[in-house]
CSV table of C-alpha atoms in Angstrom, one decimal:
chain,number,residue,atom,x,y,z
U,1,MET,CA,-8.1,15.8,-18.2
U,2,ALA,CA,-6.2,16.3,-21.8
U,3,ASP,CA,-5.9,19.3,-22.2
U,4,SER,CA,-3.9,19.1,-18.4
U,5,ASN,CA,0.2,18.4,-19.9
U,6,HIS,CA,-0.4,21.7,-21.9
U,7,ARG,CA,-1.8,24.0,-18.4
U,8,SER,CA,1.3,27.4,-17.8
U,9,VAL,CA,2.4,27.6,-15.0
U,10,PRO,CA,0.5,31.3,-13.6
U,11,ASP,CA,2.3,34.6,-14.3
U,12,SER,CA,1.8,34.9,-9.4
U,13,SER,CA,3.5,31.5,-9.6
U,14,GLU,CA,1.9,32.4,-5.8
U,15,TYR,CA,0.0,28.9,-3.6
U,16,ASP,CA,-0.8,27.6,-0.6
U,17,ALA,CA,0.5,24.4,-1.5
U,18,LEU,CA,2.8,22.2,-4.3
U,19,VAL,CA,2.7,19.0,-4.2
U,20,VAL,CA,4.8,17.0,-6.5
U,21,GLY,CA,3.5,13.1,-8.0
U,22,ALA,CA,-0.1,13.1,-9.2
U,23,SER,CA,-0.6,10.4,-8.1
U,24,LEU,CA,-2.9,8.1,-4.9
U,25,ALA,CA,-1.1,10.2,-2.9
U,26,GLY,CA,-0.1,13.2,-4.5
U,27,CYS,CA,-4.3,13.6,-5.2
U,28,THR,CA,-5.1,12.7,-2.5
U,29,THR,CA,-3.9,15.3,-0.8
U,30,ALA,CA,-4.8,17.9,-3.0
U,31,ILE,CA,-8.9,17.2,-4.3
U,32,LEU,CA,-9.2,17.7,-0.8
U,33,LEU,CA,-6.8,20.5,0.3
U,34,GLY,CA,-8.3,22.5,-3.0
U,35,ARG,CA,-11.9,21.6,-1.5
U,36,ALA,CA,-11.3,22.8,2.1
U,37,GLY,CA,-10.9,25.8,-0.3
U,38,ALA,CA,-6.9,25.7,-0.8
U,39,ARG,CA,-4.8,27.4,-3.8
U,40,VAL,CA,-2.6,24.2,-4.7
U,41,ALA,CA,-0.6,23.1,-7.5
U,42,VAL,CA,0.2,19.5,-8.3
U,43,VAL,CA,3.7,18.9,-10.4
U,44,GLU,CA,4.5,15.5,-12.4
U,45,LYS,CA,6.9,14.5,-14.6
U,46,GLN,CA,4.9,11.9,-16.4
U,47,PRO,CA,3.6,14.1,-19.4
U,48,ASP,CA,0.7,11.6,-20.3
U,49,PRO,CA,-2.8,11.9,-18.0
U,50,ALA,CA,-3.5,7.7,-18.5
U,51,ALA,CA,0.2,7.2,-17.2
U,52,PHE,CA,-0.3,4.4,-14.5
U,53,LYS,CA,2.0,2.8,-11.5
U,54,ARG,CA,2.9,-0.7,-13.2
U,55,VAL,CA,4.7,-2.6,-10.8
U,56,CYS,CA,1.9,-2.9,-8.0
U,57,SER,CA,0.0,-5.1,-7.2
U,58,HIS,CA,-3.3,-2.4,-7.3
U,59,PHE,CA,-4.9,-3.9,-3.8
U,60,ILE,CA,-6.1,-0.9,-1.2
U,61,GLN,CA,-6.1,-2.3,2.6
U,62,ALA,CA,-9.4,-2.0,3.8
U,63,SER,CA,-8.1,0.6,5.5
U,64,ALA,CA,-8.4,3.1,3.2
U,65,ALA,CA,-11.8,2.5,2.3
U,66,PRO,CA,-13.4,5.4,4.1
U,67,THR,CA,-11.0,8.0,2.3
U,68,ILE,CA,-12.2,6.3,-1.0
U,69,GLU,CA,-15.6,7.2,0.5
U,70,ARG,CA,-14.6,11.1,1.0
U,71,LEU,CA,-12.5,11.2,-1.8
U,72,ASP,CA,-16.3,10.3,-3.6
U,73,LEU,CA,-14.4,7.3,-5.3
U,74,MET,CA,-15.8,4.5,-4.2
U,75,ASP,CA,-18.6,4.8,-6.8
U,76,ARG,CA,-16.8,5.2,-10.1
U,77,ILE,CA,-14.2,2.8,-8.6
U,78,GLU,CA,-17.6,0.3,-8.3
U,79,GLU,CA,-18.9,1.4,-11.5
U,80,ALA,CA,-15.5,0.2,-13.8
U,81,GLY,CA,-15.8,-2.9,-12.8
U,82,GLY,CA,-13.7,-2.4,-9.1
U,83,VAL,CA,-14.2,-5.4,-6.3
U,84,ARG,CA,-15.0,-5.6,-3.3
U,85,SER,CA,-13.0,-8.3,-0.9
U,86,ARG,CA,-12.5,-9.8,1.7
U,87,ILE,CA,-8.6,-11.5,2.4
U,88,ARG,CA,-8.2,-15.4,3.2
U,89,ALA,CA,-4.6,-16.8,4.7
U,90,TRP,CA,-3.8,-20.5,4.3
U,91,THR,CA,-1.1,-21.7,6.6
U,92,ARG,CA,-0.5,-25.0,8.0
U,93,TRP,CA,-3.2,-25.2,10.4
U,94,GLY,CA,-5.7,-24.5,7.3
U,95,TRP,CA,-7.6,-21.3,5.8
U,96,ILE,CA,-7.7,-18.1,8.2
U,97,ASP,CA,-11.2,-17.3,7.1
U,98,PRO,CA,-12.7,-14.2,8.9
U,99,PRO,CA,-16.4,-14.4,9.5
U,100,PRO,CA,-17.5,-12.4,5.4
U,101,GLU,CA,-19.9,-10.0,8.9
U,102,ARG,CA,-17.1,-8.7,10.5
U,103,ALA,CA,-14.2,-8.6,7.8
U,104,GLY,CA,-12.4,-6.1,6.7
U,105,TYR,CA,-13.0,-5.2,2.5
U,106,ALA,CA,-9.9,-4.5,-0.2
U,107,VAL,CA,-10.9,-2.5,-3.1
U,108,ASN,CA,-8.7,-3.5,-6.0
U,109,LEU,CA,-8.9,-1.5,-9.5
U,110,ARG,CA,-5.6,-2.1,-11.6
U,111,ARG,CA,-3.6,1.3,-11.4
U,112,GLU,CA,-4.1,1.4,-15.7
U,113,VAL,CA,-7.7,2.2,-14.1
U,114,LEU,CA,-7.1,4.0,-11.1
U,115,ASP,CA,-4.0,6.3,-11.4
U,116,PRO,CA,-5.8,8.1,-14.1
U,117,MET,CA,-9.4,8.6,-12.5
U,118,ILE,CA,-8.1,10.0,-9.1
U,119,ARG,CA,-6.2,12.7,-11.4
U,120,GLU,CA,-9.3,13.7,-13.2
U,121,THR,CA,-10.7,14.0,-10.6
U,122,ALA,CA,-7.7,16.6,-8.4
U,123,SER,CA,-7.8,17.9,-11.7
U,124,GLY,CA,-11.5,19.0,-11.8
U,125,THR,CA,-11.1,20.0,-8.1
U,126,PRO,CA,-12.0,23.9,-8.2
U,127,GLY,CA,-8.7,25.8,-6.7
U,128,VAL,CA,-5.6,22.7,-7.9
U,129,ASP,CA,-3.5,23.1,-11.3
U,130,VAL,CA,-2.3,19.7,-12.2
U,131,MET,CA,1.0,20.4,-14.2
U,132,LEU,CA,1.7,17.5,-16.4
U,133,GLY,CA,5.6,16.8,-18.1
U,134,ARG,CA,7.2,19.3,-15.3
U,135,ALA,CA,10.2,18.0,-13.1
U,136,VAL,CA,11.5,19.6,-9.8
U,137,LYS,CA,14.6,20.2,-10.6
U,138,GLY,CA,15.7,22.3,-6.4
U,139,LEU,CA,14.3,23.9,-3.5
U,140,LEU,CA,13.5,27.4,-2.4
U,141,TYR,CA,13.8,27.8,1.0
U,142,ASP,CA,12.8,30.6,3.5
U,143,GLY,CA,15.5,30.7,5.6
U,144,ASP,CA,15.5,26.5,7.2
U,145,ALA,CA,12.0,26.1,5.9
U,146,VAL,CA,11.4,25.1,2.3
U,147,CYS,CA,8.8,27.7,0.4
U,148,GLY,CA,8.5,26.6,-3.3
U,149,ALA,CA,10.5,24.4,-5.5
U,150,GLU,CA,12.6,25.2,-9.0
U,151,VAL,CA,10.4,23.6,-12.1
U,152,GLY,CA,11.5,21.6,-15.2
U,153,GLU,CA,9.2,22.4,-18.1
U,154,PRO,CA,9.1,20.5,-21.0
U,155,ALA,CA,10.3,23.2,-23.5
U,156,GLY,CA,13.6,23.1,-21.1
U,157,ASP,CA,11.8,26.0,-18.8
U,158,VAL,CA,12.6,26.6,-15.2
U,159,THR,CA,10.1,28.6,-13.4
U,160,SER,CA,9.9,29.1,-9.8
U,161,ILE,CA,7.0,27.8,-8.7
U,162,ARG,CA,6.0,29.7,-4.3
U,163,ALA,CA,3.7,28.1,-1.4
U,164,ARG,CA,3.9,28.2,2.1
U,165,LEU,CA,3.7,24.4,1.9
U,166,VAL,CA,5.8,21.5,-0.6
U,167,ILE,CA,4.0,18.1,-0.6
U,168,GLY,CA,7.2,15.3,-1.4
U,169,ALA,CA,5.0,12.4,-3.2
U,170,ASP,CA,6.4,11.3,-5.3
U,171,GLY,CA,7.6,7.5,-4.3
U,172,ARG,CA,10.1,5.6,-2.4
U,173,ASP,CA,12.8,7.5,-4.5
U,174,SER,CA,11.7,10.7,-3.4
U,175,ARG,CA,13.9,13.4,-5.4
U,176,VAL,CA,11.9,16.2,-3.0
U,177,ALA,CA,12.9,14.3,0.1
U,178,GLN,CA,16.6,14.1,-1.8
U,179,LEU,CA,16.9,17.6,-2.4
U,180,ALA,CA,15.7,18.7,1.5
U,181,ASP,CA,18.4,16.2,2.1
U,182,VAL,CA,15.3,14.6,4.9
U,183,PRO,CA,16.2,11.9,7.3
U,184,THR,CA,16.1,8.8,6.0
U,185,LYS,CA,16.4,5.2,7.7
U,186,THR,CA,16.6,2.7,4.4
U,187,LEU,CA,16.2,-1.9,5.8
U,188,ALA,CA,17.5,-4.1,3.0
U,189,HIS,CA,14.7,-6.6,2.4
U,190,GLY,CA,15.1,-10.6,1.8
U,191,ARG,CA,12.7,-11.2,-1.1
U,192,PHE,CA,11.5,-10.6,-4.5
U,193,ALA,CA,8.8,-9.8,-5.8
U,194,TYR,CA,7.2,-11.6,-9.6
U,195,GLY,CA,3.3,-10.8,-11.0
U,196,ALA,CA,0.9,-11.3,-13.8
U,197,TYR,CA,-1.4,-10.8,-14.2
U,198,PHE,CA,-4.4,-13.8,-15.7
U,199,GLU,CA,-7.9,-14.0,-17.9
U,200,GLY,CA,-9.4,-17.1,-18.1
U,201,ALA,CA,-11.6,-19.3,-14.3
U,202,GLN,CA,-11.6,-17.2,-11.4
U,203,PRO,CA,-9.7,-18.7,-8.2
U,204,SER,CA,-11.8,-20.2,-5.5
U,205,HIS,CA,-14.3,-18.3,-3.2
U,206,SER,CA,-13.8,-14.9,-5.5
U,207,PRO,CA,-14.0,-12.1,-5.2
U,208,ASP,CA,-11.9,-12.6,-1.8
U,209,GLY,CA,-8.5,-12.6,-1.8
U,210,SER,CA,-6.0,-15.4,-1.4
U,211,MET,CA,-2.0,-15.2,0.2
U,212,TRP,CA,-0.7,-18.3,0.4
U,213,MET,CA,1.5,-18.0,3.9
U,214,LEU,CA,4.3,-21.1,3.2
U,215,ASP,CA,8.0,-20.6,5.6
U,216,PRO,CA,9.1,-18.0,4.6
U,217,GLN,CA,7.4,-18.0,1.3
U,218,TRP,CA,4.0,-16.0,0.3
U,219,ALA,CA,2.3,-16.2,-2.4
U,220,ALA,CA,-1.3,-14.9,-3.4
U,221,ALA,CA,-3.8,-14.3,-6.3
U,222,PHE,CA,-6.1,-10.8,-6.1
U,223,PRO,CA,-8.9,-10.8,-8.3
U,224,THR,CA,-10.2,-7.7,-10.2
U,225,ASP,CA,-11.7,-5.6,-12.8
U,226,SER,CA,-12.5,-6.8,-16.0
U,227,GLY,CA,-12.7,-10.3,-14.8
U,228,LEU,CA,-9.0,-10.6,-14.6
U,229,THR,CA,-6.9,-12.1,-11.7
U,230,PHE,CA,-3.0,-9.9,-10.0
U,231,TYR,CA,-1.0,-13.2,-9.2
U,232,ALA,CA,2.1,-12.8,-6.9
U,233,VAL,CA,4.6,-14.4,-6.0
U,234,MET,CA,7.3,-12.8,-3.3
U,235,LEU,CA,9.8,-15.0,-2.2
U,236,THR,CA,13.5,-15.6,-0.3
U,237,LYS,CA,16.4,-14.3,-2.8
U,238,ASP,CA,17.7,-18.9,-3.2
U,239,ARG,CA,15.1,-18.5,-5.2
U,240,LEU,CA,15.3,-15.7,-7.6
U,241,ALA,CA,17.8,-18.1,-10.3
U,242,GLU,CA,15.2,-20.1,-11.8
U,243,PHE,CA,12.7,-16.6,-11.4
U,244,ARG,CA,15.0,-15.2,-13.8
U,245,ARG,CA,15.5,-18.2,-16.5
U,246,ASP,CA,11.7,-17.6,-17.0
U,247,PRO,CA,10.0,-15.5,-15.2
U,248,GLU,CA,6.2,-17.1,-16.1
U,249,GLU,CA,6.6,-20.7,-16.0
U,250,SER,CA,8.7,-20.1,-12.9
U,251,LEU,CA,5.2,-18.5,-11.5
U,252,VAL,CA,3.1,-20.7,-13.3
U,253,SER,CA,4.4,-23.7,-12.2
U,254,PHE,CA,5.1,-21.8,-7.8
U,255,LEU,CA,1.2,-21.2,-7.9
U,256,ALA,CA,-0.2,-24.5,-9.5
U,257,ASP,CA,1.8,-26.7,-6.5
U,258,LEU,CA,-0.6,-24.8,-4.3
U,259,PRO,CA,-1.8,-26.6,-1.4
U,260,ASP,CA,-5.5,-25.1,-2.3
U,261,ALA,CA,-4.1,-24.2,-6.0
U,262,PRO,CA,-6.3,-21.1,-7.4
U,263,PRO,CA,-6.4,-22.1,-11.9
U,264,ILE,CA,-3.3,-19.7,-12.8
U,265,ALA,CA,-2.6,-22.9,-14.9
U,266,THR,CA,-5.7,-22.9,-17.4
U,267,GLY,CA,-5.4,-18.9,-17.6
U,268,ARG,CA,-4.3,-16.1,-19.9
U,269,ARG,CA,-1.7,-14.8,-19.3
U,270,VAL,CA,-2.6,-10.5,-19.5
U,271,GLY,CA,0.0,-8.1,-19.8
U,272,PRO,CA,4.0,-9.1,-19.2
U,273,VAL,CA,5.0,-10.5,-16.4
U,274,LEU,CA,6.8,-7.7,-13.4
U,275,GLY,CA,8.9,-8.3,-11.1
U,276,LYS,CA,10.9,-6.6,-8.4
U,277,ILE,CA,14.7,-7.9,-7.0
U,278,GLU,CA,15.5,-4.9,-4.9
U,279,MET,CA,12.6,-3.5,-2.5
U,280,PRO,CA,13.9,-1.7,0.8
U,281,ASN,CA,12.5,-0.6,3.1
U,282,ARG,CA,12.4,4.1,3.6
U,283,ILE,CA,11.2,5.6,6.7
U,284,ARG,CA,12.2,9.1,6.5
U,285,ARG,CA,10.4,12.1,8.5
U,286,ALA,CA,7.3,12.9,8.0
U,287,ALA,CA,7.6,16.6,8.2
U,288,VAL,CA,10.7,19.0,7.8
U,289,PRO,CA,9.7,23.2,8.4
U,290,GLY,CA,7.4,23.9,4.8
U,291,LEU,CA,8.2,20.4,3.7
U,292,ALA,CA,5.1,17.3,4.4
U,293,LEU,CA,6.3,14.0,2.4
U,294,VAL,CA,3.2,11.1,1.9
U,295,GLY,CA,2.9,8.0,0.4
U,296,ASP,CA,6.2,6.2,-0.2
U,297,ALA,CA,8.0,9.0,0.1
U,298,ALA,CA,6.6,9.8,3.5
U,299,LEU,CA,7.1,5.5,4.7
U,300,ALA,CA,7.9,2.4,1.6
U,301,THR,CA,7.4,-0.7,3.2
U,302,ASP,CA,7.3,-4.1,2.2
U,303,PRO,CA,4.4,-4.4,-0.3
U,304,ILE,CA,3.4,-7.9,0.6
U,305,PHE,CA,1.6,-6.5,2.8
U,306,GLY,CA,0.0,-4.3,0.5
U,307,VAL,CA,-0.3,-1.6,2.1
U,308,GLY,CA,1.7,1.1,0.2
U,309,CYS,CA,-1.7,2.8,-1.9
U,310,GLY,CA,-3.7,2.1,1.8
U,311,TRP,CA,-1.6,4.8,3.1
U,312,ALA,CA,-0.6,6.0,0.3
U,313,LEU,CA,-4.6,7.4,0.5
U,314,GLN,CA,-4.9,8.0,4.0
U,315,SER,CA,-1.6,9.4,5.0
U,316,GLY,CA,-2.7,11.9,2.7
U,317,GLU,CA,-5.6,12.8,4.0
U,318,TRP,CA,-4.4,12.5,7.0
U,319,LEU,CA,-2.1,15.6,6.1
U,320,ALA,CA,-4.4,17.2,4.5
U,321,ASP,CA,-6.8,17.1,7.5
U,322,SER,CA,-3.5,18.5,9.5
U,323,VAL,CA,-2.4,21.6,7.2
U,324,VAL,CA,-5.8,22.9,6.2
U,325,PRO,CA,-6.8,25.5,8.8
U,326,ALA,CA,-3.2,26.8,8.5
U,327,LEU,CA,-2.9,27.4,5.5
U,328,LEU,CA,-6.1,29.5,5.6
U,329,GLY,CA,-4.7,31.1,8.3
U,330,GLN,CA,-6.4,30.1,11.1
U,331,GLY,CA,-2.8,28.3,13.1
U,332,SER,CA,0.9,28.0,12.7
U,333,LEU,CA,1.6,25.7,9.4
U,334,GLU,CA,4.7,24.3,11.8
U,335,ARG,CA,1.6,23.7,14.5
U,336,GLY,CA,-0.4,21.4,11.1
U,337,LEU,CA,2.9,19.4,10.2
U,338,ALA,CA,3.6,18.8,13.3
U,339,ARG,CA,0.2,17.1,14.4
U,340,TYR,CA,1.1,15.1,11.0
U,341,ARG,CA,4.0,13.3,12.4
U,342,ARG,CA,2.0,12.7,15.2
U,343,ARG,CA,-0.6,11.0,13.9
U,344,HIS,CA,1.1,9.4,11.2
U,345,GLY,CA,3.5,7.6,13.0
U,346,ARG,CA,0.7,6.8,15.6
U,347,ALA,CA,-1.0,5.3,12.8
U,348,LEU,CA,2.0,3.3,11.3
U,349,ARG,CA,4.9,2.9,13.3
U,350,GLY,CA,4.3,-0.4,14.9
U,351,HIS,CA,2.9,-2.0,11.6
U,352,ALA,CA,6.2,-0.4,9.9
U,353,PHE,CA,8.9,-2.1,12.5
U,354,LEU,CA,6.2,-5.9,12.1
U,355,ILE,CA,6.7,-5.5,8.3
U,356,HIS,CA,10.3,-4.4,9.4
U,357,ASP,CA,11.0,-7.4,10.6
U,358,TYR,CA,9.5,-9.6,8.5
U,359,ALA,CA,10.9,-8.4,4.9
U,360,THR,CA,14.0,-10.3,5.8
U,361,GLY,CA,12.8,-12.8,4.7
U,362,ARG,CA,12.4,-14.8,8.0
U,363,ARG,CA,10.6,-17.5,9.4
U,364,LEU,CA,8.0,-17.8,11.5
U,365,THR,CA,8.1,-16.6,14.7
U,366,ARG,CA,6.7,-19.0,18.0
U,367,PHE,CA,4.2,-16.6,18.4
U,368,GLU,CA,2.9,-15.6,14.6
U,369,ARG,CA,3.1,-19.4,14.9
U,370,ALA,CA,0.4,-19.8,17.3
U,371,LEU,CA,-1.3,-16.9,16.2
U,372,PHE,CA,-2.2,-18.1,12.7
U,373,ALA,CA,-2.8,-21.6,14.2
U,374,ALA,CA,-5.8,-19.6,16.2
U,375,ALA,CA,-7.2,-18.1,13.8
U,376,ALA,CA,-7.0,-21.1,11.2
U,377,ARG,CA,-9.4,-23.1,14.8
U,378,ASP,CA,-11.2,-20.0,15.4
U,379,PRO,CA,-13.8,-17.3,14.5
U,380,THR,CA,-12.8,-14.4,16.7
U,381,VAL,CA,-9.4,-15.1,16.6
U,382,ALA,CA,-9.8,-14.6,12.8
U,383,THR,CA,-11.5,-11.6,12.7
U,384,ARG,CA,-9.1,-10.2,14.9
U,385,PHE,CA,-6.3,-11.7,12.8
U,386,ASP,CA,-7.9,-9.3,9.9
U,387,GLU,CA,-8.9,-6.1,11.7
U,388,PHE,CA,-4.8,-5.7,11.8
U,389,GLY,CA,-3.9,-8.7,8.7
U,390,THR,CA,-6.7,-4.9,6.9
U,391,ARG,CA,-4.9,-2.4,8.8
U,392,ARG,CA,-8.0,-1.3,11.2
U,393,ILE,CA,-6.0,-1.9,14.2
U,394,GLY,CA,-2.8,-1.6,15.5
U,395,PRO,CA,0.0,-4.5,16.6
U,396,ALA,CA,-0.9,-3.4,20.3
U,397,ARG,CA,-5.5,-3.6,20.0
U,398,MET,CA,-4.8,-6.6,18.2
U,399,LEU,CA,-2.1,-8.0,21.0
U,400,ALA,CA,-4.6,-6.9,23.9
U,401,THR,CA,-7.7,-8.9,22.2
U,402,ALA,CA,-5.8,-11.6,20.8
U,403,LEU,CA,-3.5,-13.0,23.2
U,404,PRO,CA,-5.7,-14.8,25.7
U,405,ARG,CA,-7.7,-16.1,23.5
U,406,VAL,CA,-4.8,-17.5,21.2
U,407,ILE,CA,-3.8,-19.2,24.1
U,408,ALA,CA,-6.9,-20.4,25.6
U,409,VAL,CA,-7.8,-21.9,21.4
U,410,ASN,CA,-4.7,-23.6,21.0
U,411,ALA,CA,-4.6,-25.3,24.4
U,412,ARG,CA,-8.0,-26.1,24.2
U,413,HIS,CA,-7.0,-28.0,20.8
U,414,ALA,CA,-3.9,-29.2,22.1
U,415,LEU,CA,-6.4,-30.9,25.0
U,416,ALA,CA,-8.6,-32.4,22.7
U,417,GLY,CA,-5.9,-34.4,20.1
U,418,GLY,CA,-4.5,-35.1,23.8
U,419,ARG,CA,-7.6,-37.8,24.5
U,420,GLN,CA,-8.3,-38.3,20.9
U,421,GLY,CA,-5.3,-41.1,21.5
U,422,ALA,CA,-2.1,-41.2,23.6
U,423,GLY,CA,1.1,-39.8,22.2
U,424,ALA,CA,-0.9,-37.9,18.8
U,425,PRO,CA,0.6,-35.0,18.2
U,426,SER,CA,-1.3,-31.9,17.8
U,427,THR,CA,-0.7,-29.5,14.4
U,428,ALA,CA,-0.3,-26.1,17.0
U,429,SER,CA,3.0,-27.5,17.2
U,430,ALA,CA,3.7,-28.5,13.4
């Protein structure tokens, strides 16, 4: 990978696909397109092959594990110390702890390790040219369809790279989407985030991750490679001033005061405390003529649920599968992009709607309280909660399969409480 920074743009500068951004979404797309026989250029503005996304929890939802397997990265991730873990959730009704044999297992590996790994894999894929230190200056058009980009090189020269498909994998603030004037909807976010890696004593139930649903505040502990744990909080903005005064002290004291608190107070911080104050949710049309968006460029959501990394990997896979036939001359690119838009929307639209609603900083709804209470009391509801929370099923399926049992579990609990003593309060109504 070391020579990728110096790779020149071939004289022909003609590709089947041009990917802008060499992180999780862009590299996934490039790897799968290249393996299928397409000729792919990947341009990345960062010149360092070891560059990585710093403001990220590293947590990859279980929904994306099959994509990681398909990329042949799971064994390498585990060899690098990556951790497979369930996710447990504290609520005021108790811990939601899905049965291990039925739970989804997330993937935890620091971006500092993962990003260079997947970039190296893309660079080593036949048919894929990775060009670092190149920034997109403008787009090329054939009529109304995007057909390439003007790319600035380290020496300041600008080269035209033409491609049948341009893929924006350049994140939440996508320059490609801006240049193409892709329709974008922006929704405000009502929380802020701080987090840092700590070494020392591991949280109980490690390697499983834990999160605290404090209504409306949120905290988490994610064990990862090298014996480190990523501790994070996402709090409503009325708490921001105290964190700005002393981010580390505020982070440690908040987590140390949690019920069933993790051992952050006895740990040692490794690396900086990173904060993110403004995190607007962005929804963009996933494809327009000659251009597709993947990862955060297509849909950037509240990081409280840890879907960003997983959806980056999955959306790259969906796009590659949708357009490979057309790029190899076996179908219409327009129809391929329509397939991708539909698949992206079906898979993520319902999840995104609920995530964006909760991102306002609101408190739990009556149904959410009932769901949490039942999931803390019943392993079957906990399993459904886990399938939905790890994004392996959508909201409609979760409601259809969980709602009757949620009602039954909470009703049984209320009746049992009534039999134990007249006037005894039920925690289900707390």
